[in-house]
Amino acid sequence: MLSKLFGALSCKALLIKSASPSKSQPSLSPRSSVTPAVFSRKPLLGAMAAAAAALVLAAGAHAADGQADGQTDGKTTYPQKPIRIILGFPGGGGADVLLRSVTPGLSEELGQPIIVDNRPGAGGNLAMDAVARAEPDGYTLLMGSPGLATNPFLYKDLPFDPIKDFAPIGMVGSVQNVLIVRPSLHIDNVADLVRYAKEHPGVLNFGSSGTGTSLHLAAELFKRDAGVNIVHVPYRGGPPAMTDLLGDRVDMMFNVLPQALPQIKAGKLKALAVTAAERAPTLPDVPTMEEAGIKGYTATTWNGLLAPAGTPPAIVNRINAALNKVLAAPETKKRFDDMGQDIVMDTPAEFAQMIKDETAKWKVVIQEGGIKAQ
C-alpha cells in the first residue's frame, strides 16, 4: 500500500513538471494556435499534502495490523530469533520435565527454537530476578512456580516485585498434592487424623521438602484450617522426607502426587486426601480435602509462563495462543497423564488473577505461622 502511494505521488509530480514551460524551450509564435499553459505551485503542493496524509493513515492501519499479528514495530513479525525460558529449578525435576514436554510443540507453533535455561537457587529468586531485568521483547520468559506467590513473604528485600515486574502469559500445568501417612499410624481418614491431633497436640509430626517450599506450606495451611498442632520436620528435598516416612521416622507429609503414587499403589503409604478442587483420576477413591471436611482447602503445585513487565500485549497473546494450542493436543494430554499433571488452559488475565489470589492466601499462612526461608 505504501509503495503504491509513493509511486502515485511521484508520477503526479513528474507530469506536472514535464508540462511546465522550460527556459530552454523556444518561445511560441504570436500566430501559433497553441495557447501556452500557465502552472502554479499550488496544485503540486496540494497533491503532496493529500498524499502525505494518506501515507500517515495507511501507516497507522499497517501498524495496527502488525499488532494483531504479533508484530512489535510494524515491520518485524514476532518471533525472529530463539526464545529463552528461564527456570529456577535444576534439570530433571518436576518443573523441568513439565517445561520440556511442551517446548517442542511451542517451538513448532512459534517457528523458533526454545532454549530451556536452568538457574536453580534461592527458591527460584535467581531466575525471577533475571527475567524481571530482561528486555520486554518476548525473547526471555520465566517458567513460574508457586514461589511467585510465596517468596515475597519468605525473603527480605527481593530485588523484584512478583506482581508488578512480570506479565503473565498462561498456565502450563498443575499437579495435585496428596496427604499421606505411614500405615503403622493406623489412621484411615482426615477426620480421624484431625481428632487425634487435637487430642495429642504436638505429638504428630510431618516431613517436608524444606522450609517455605510448597509442600511445607500445604501442611501449614492444613494445620491452620484444621486447627491442629503438628510439628514440622524439614528435609533437603522431597525424596529424603519420603524415605523417612517409609521408614516410620515421620508420621505424615504432603507430597506431589506423581512422586507418592507408586508407594500408595504398593500399599506402603496411605493416602487420606488430595489437595485440588477435584479428585485425581489416578486415585478416584481418595477424597478431596473439601470432601474430607477441610472446607475451602486447595494447595496445588502449578507452573506457568511469564514475560517481563512491559512486553507488548500482542506478543503475550501470541505466546498464549501457541501454548494453549500445544496443551489442547491429544499427545500433550497423554504426556501429562503419564506425569500426573493436570492441563490448565487460560488467558493472561485469568493467570494474573490466579497469582493474585494465591499471593493473598499464602501471605496469611506465612505471616501467621512466622515462616522464614532458610
PDB file of C-alpha atoms in Angstrom, residues 133-248:
ATOM      1  CA  ARG A 133      15.629  -7.417  34.399  1.00  0.00           C
ATOM      2  CA  ALA A 134      15.374  -8.718  30.820  1.00  0.00           C
ATOM      3  CA  GLU A 135      14.223  -6.681  27.839  1.00  0.00           C
ATOM      4  CA  PRO A 136      10.417  -6.852  27.468  1.00  0.00           C
ATOM      5  CA  ASP A 137      10.627  -8.123  23.903  1.00  0.00           C
ATOM      6  CA  GLY A 138       9.282 -11.657  24.291  1.00  0.00           C
ATOM      7  CA  TYR A 139      12.646 -13.391  23.927  1.00  0.00           C
ATOM      8  CA  THR A 140      13.260 -14.046  27.637  1.00  0.00           C
ATOM      9  CA  LEU A 141      10.473 -15.775  29.571  1.00  0.00           C
ATOM     10  CA  LEU A 142      10.052 -17.298  33.027  1.00  0.00           C
ATOM     11  CA  MET A 143       8.707 -20.711  33.947  1.00  0.00           C
ATOM     12  CA  GLY A 144       6.941 -19.501  37.076  1.00  0.00           C
ATOM     13  CA  SER A 145       6.024 -21.536  40.149  1.00  0.00           C
ATOM     14  CA  PRO A 146       4.241 -21.011  43.493  1.00  0.00           C
ATOM     15  CA  GLY A 147       7.325 -19.069  44.604  1.00  0.00           C
ATOM     16  CA  LEU A 148       5.858 -16.077  42.784  1.00  0.00           C
ATOM     17  CA  ALA A 149       3.095 -16.021  45.392  1.00  0.00           C
ATOM     18  CA  THR A 150       5.118 -17.056  48.445  1.00  0.00           C
ATOM     19  CA  ASN A 151       8.651 -15.664  48.152  1.00  0.00           C
ATOM     20  CA  PRO A 152       7.706 -12.024  48.838  1.00  0.00           C
ATOM     21  CA  PHE A 153       6.795 -13.113  52.380  1.00  0.00           C
ATOM     22  CA  LEU A 154       9.592 -15.641  52.874  1.00  0.00           C
ATOM     23  CA  TYR A 155      12.541 -13.469  51.787  1.00  0.00           C
ATOM     24  CA  LYS A 156      13.524  -9.939  52.719  1.00  0.00           C
ATOM     25  CA  ASP A 157      14.387  -7.212  50.237  1.00  0.00           C
ATOM     26  CA  LEU A 158      13.715  -9.031  46.973  1.00  0.00           C
ATOM     27  CA  PRO A 159      15.128  -7.032  44.040  1.00  0.00           C
ATOM     28  CA  PHE A 160      11.910  -7.517  42.069  1.00  0.00           C
ATOM     29  CA  ASP A 161       8.154  -7.381  42.600  1.00  0.00           C
ATOM     30  CA  PRO A 162       6.496 -10.676  41.587  1.00  0.00           C
ATOM     31  CA  ILE A 163       3.260  -8.879  40.703  1.00  0.00           C
ATOM     32  CA  LYS A 164       4.458  -5.623  39.110  1.00  0.00           C
ATOM     33  CA  ASP A 165       7.576  -6.873  37.306  1.00  0.00           C
ATOM     34  CA  PHE A 166       6.008  -9.655  35.243  1.00  0.00           C
ATOM     35  CA  ALA A 167       3.380 -10.039  32.521  1.00  0.00           C
ATOM     36  CA  PRO A 168       1.586 -13.393  32.991  1.00  0.00           C
ATOM     37  CA  ILE A 169       1.159 -15.367  29.759  1.00  0.00           C
ATOM     38  CA  GLY A 170      -0.578 -18.575  30.755  1.00  0.00           C
ATOM     39  CA  MET A 171      -0.538 -21.698  32.878  1.00  0.00           C
ATOM     40  CA  VAL A 172       1.366 -24.743  31.684  1.00  0.00           C
ATOM     41  CA  GLY A 173       0.201 -27.305  34.224  1.00  0.00           C
ATOM     42  CA  SER A 174      -0.831 -28.020  37.780  1.00  0.00           C
ATOM     43  CA  VAL A 175      -0.159 -31.075  39.892  1.00  0.00           C
ATOM     44  CA  GLN A 176      -2.121 -32.206  42.910  1.00  0.00           C
ATOM     45  CA  ASN A 177      -0.532 -32.767  46.281  1.00  0.00           C
ATOM     46  CA  VAL A 178      -1.646 -35.690  48.398  1.00  0.00           C
ATOM     47  CA  LEU A 179      -1.739 -36.086  52.185  1.00  0.00           C
ATOM     48  CA  ILE A 180      -0.041 -39.383  53.031  1.00  0.00           C
ATOM     49  CA  VAL A 181       0.580 -41.116  56.363  1.00  0.00           C
ATOM     50  CA  ARG A 182       2.564 -44.171  57.446  1.00  0.00           C
ATOM     51  CA  PRO A 183       0.282 -47.234  57.689  1.00  0.00           C
ATOM     52  CA  SER A 184       1.550 -48.034  61.195  1.00  0.00           C
ATOM     53  CA  LEU A 185      -0.137 -44.829  62.400  1.00  0.00           C
ATOM     54  CA  HIS A 186      -3.489 -46.665  61.999  1.00  0.00           C
ATOM     55  CA  ILE A 187      -5.342 -43.556  60.813  1.00  0.00           C
ATOM     56  CA  ASP A 188      -7.639 -44.089  57.854  1.00  0.00           C
ATOM     57  CA  ASN A 189      -9.127 -40.666  57.089  1.00  0.00           C
ATOM     58  CA  VAL A 190      -8.711 -36.936  57.620  1.00  0.00           C
ATOM     59  CA  ALA A 191     -11.365 -36.754  60.326  1.00  0.00           C
ATOM     60  CA  ASP A 192      -9.514 -39.341  62.428  1.00  0.00           C
ATOM     61  CA  LEU A 193      -6.222 -37.519  61.853  1.00  0.00           C
ATOM     62  CA  VAL A 194      -7.671 -34.185  62.989  1.00  0.00           C
ATOM     63  CA  ARG A 195      -9.289 -35.790  66.018  1.00  0.00           C
ATOM     64  CA  TYR A 196      -6.047 -37.499  67.076  1.00  0.00           C
ATOM     65  CA  ALA A 197      -4.000 -34.343  66.528  1.00  0.00           C
ATOM     66  CA  LYS A 198      -6.372 -32.297  68.689  1.00  0.00           C
ATOM     67  CA  GLU A 199      -6.314 -34.907  71.436  1.00  0.00           C
ATOM     68  CA  HIS A 200      -2.496 -35.102  71.304  1.00  0.00           C
ATOM     69  CA  PRO A 201      -1.220 -31.618  70.354  1.00  0.00           C
ATOM     70  CA  GLY A 202       2.430 -31.532  69.308  1.00  0.00           C
ATOM     71  CA  VAL A 203       2.766 -35.322  69.225  1.00  0.00           C
ATOM     72  CA  LEU A 204       2.388 -35.886  65.483  1.00  0.00           C
ATOM     73  CA  ASN A 205       4.997 -34.582  63.040  1.00  0.00           C
ATOM     74  CA  PHE A 206       5.194 -34.077  59.290  1.00  0.00           C
ATOM     75  CA  GLY A 207       8.122 -34.095  56.892  1.00  0.00           C
ATOM     76  CA  SER A 208       8.580 -31.616  54.059  1.00  0.00           C
ATOM     77  CA  SER A 209      10.953 -30.831  51.213  1.00  0.00           C
ATOM     78  CA  GLY A 210      12.231 -27.793  53.122  1.00  0.00           C
ATOM     79  CA  THR A 211      11.098 -24.688  54.955  1.00  0.00           C
ATOM     80  CA  GLY A 212       8.989 -22.425  52.783  1.00  0.00           C
ATOM     81  CA  THR A 213       8.542 -24.950  49.973  1.00  0.00           C
ATOM     82  CA  SER A 214       5.105 -25.575  48.512  1.00  0.00           C
ATOM     83  CA  LEU A 215       4.878 -28.938  50.305  1.00  0.00           C
ATOM     84  CA  HIS A 216       5.698 -27.330  53.651  1.00  0.00           C
ATOM     85  CA  LEU A 217       3.146 -24.583  53.093  1.00  0.00           C
ATOM     86  CA  ALA A 218       0.487 -27.125  52.110  1.00  0.00           C
ATOM     87  CA  ALA A 219       0.894 -28.713  55.546  1.00  0.00           C
ATOM     88  CA  GLU A 220       0.872 -25.319  57.271  1.00  0.00           C
ATOM     89  CA  LEU A 221      -2.387 -24.466  55.508  1.00  0.00           C
ATOM     90  CA  PHE A 222      -3.823 -27.770  56.715  1.00  0.00           C
ATOM     91  CA  LYS A 223      -2.740 -27.039  60.300  1.00  0.00           C
ATOM     92  CA  ARG A 224      -4.316 -23.591  60.122  1.00  0.00           C
ATOM     93  CA  ASP A 225      -7.614 -24.703  58.572  1.00  0.00           C
ATOM     94  CA  ALA A 226      -7.965 -27.804  60.766  1.00  0.00           C
ATOM     95  CA  GLY A 227      -6.846 -26.051  63.940  1.00  0.00           C
ATOM     96  CA  VAL A 228      -4.201 -28.626  64.882  1.00  0.00           C
ATOM     97  CA  ASN A 229      -0.627 -28.535  66.213  1.00  0.00           C
ATOM     98  CA  ILE A 230       1.664 -30.829  64.204  1.00  0.00           C
ATOM     99  CA  VAL A 231       5.470 -30.464  64.342  1.00  0.00           C
ATOM    100  CA  HIS A 232       7.391 -29.627  61.166  1.00  0.00           C
ATOM    101  CA  VAL A 233      10.474 -31.688  60.238  1.00  0.00           C
ATOM    102  CA  PRO A 234      12.184 -30.070  57.221  1.00  0.00           C
ATOM    103  CA  TYR A 235      14.397 -32.041  54.834  1.00  0.00           C
ATOM    104  CA  ARG A 236      16.635 -31.079  51.937  1.00  0.00           C
ATOM    105  CA  GLY A 237      14.174 -32.131  49.264  1.00  0.00           C
ATOM    106  CA  GLY A 238      11.202 -34.433  48.944  1.00  0.00           C
ATOM    107  CA  PRO A 239      12.995 -37.793  48.456  1.00  0.00           C
ATOM    108  CA  PRO A 240      14.712 -37.904  51.887  1.00  0.00           C
ATOM    109  CA  ALA A 241      11.436 -36.928  53.544  1.00  0.00           C
ATOM    110  CA  MET A 242       9.717 -39.781  51.723  1.00  0.00           C
ATOM    111  CA  THR A 243      12.469 -42.172  52.810  1.00  0.00           C
ATOM    112  CA  ASP A 244      11.911 -41.321  56.462  1.00  0.00           C
ATOM    113  CA  LEU A 245       8.133 -41.556  56.071  1.00  0.00           C
ATOM    114  CA  LEU A 246       8.527 -45.050  54.609  1.00  0.00           C
ATOM    115  CA  GLY A 247      10.877 -45.872  57.490  1.00  0.00           C
ATOM    116  CA  ASP A 248       8.335 -44.734  60.132  1.00  0.00           C
TER     117      ASP A 248
END
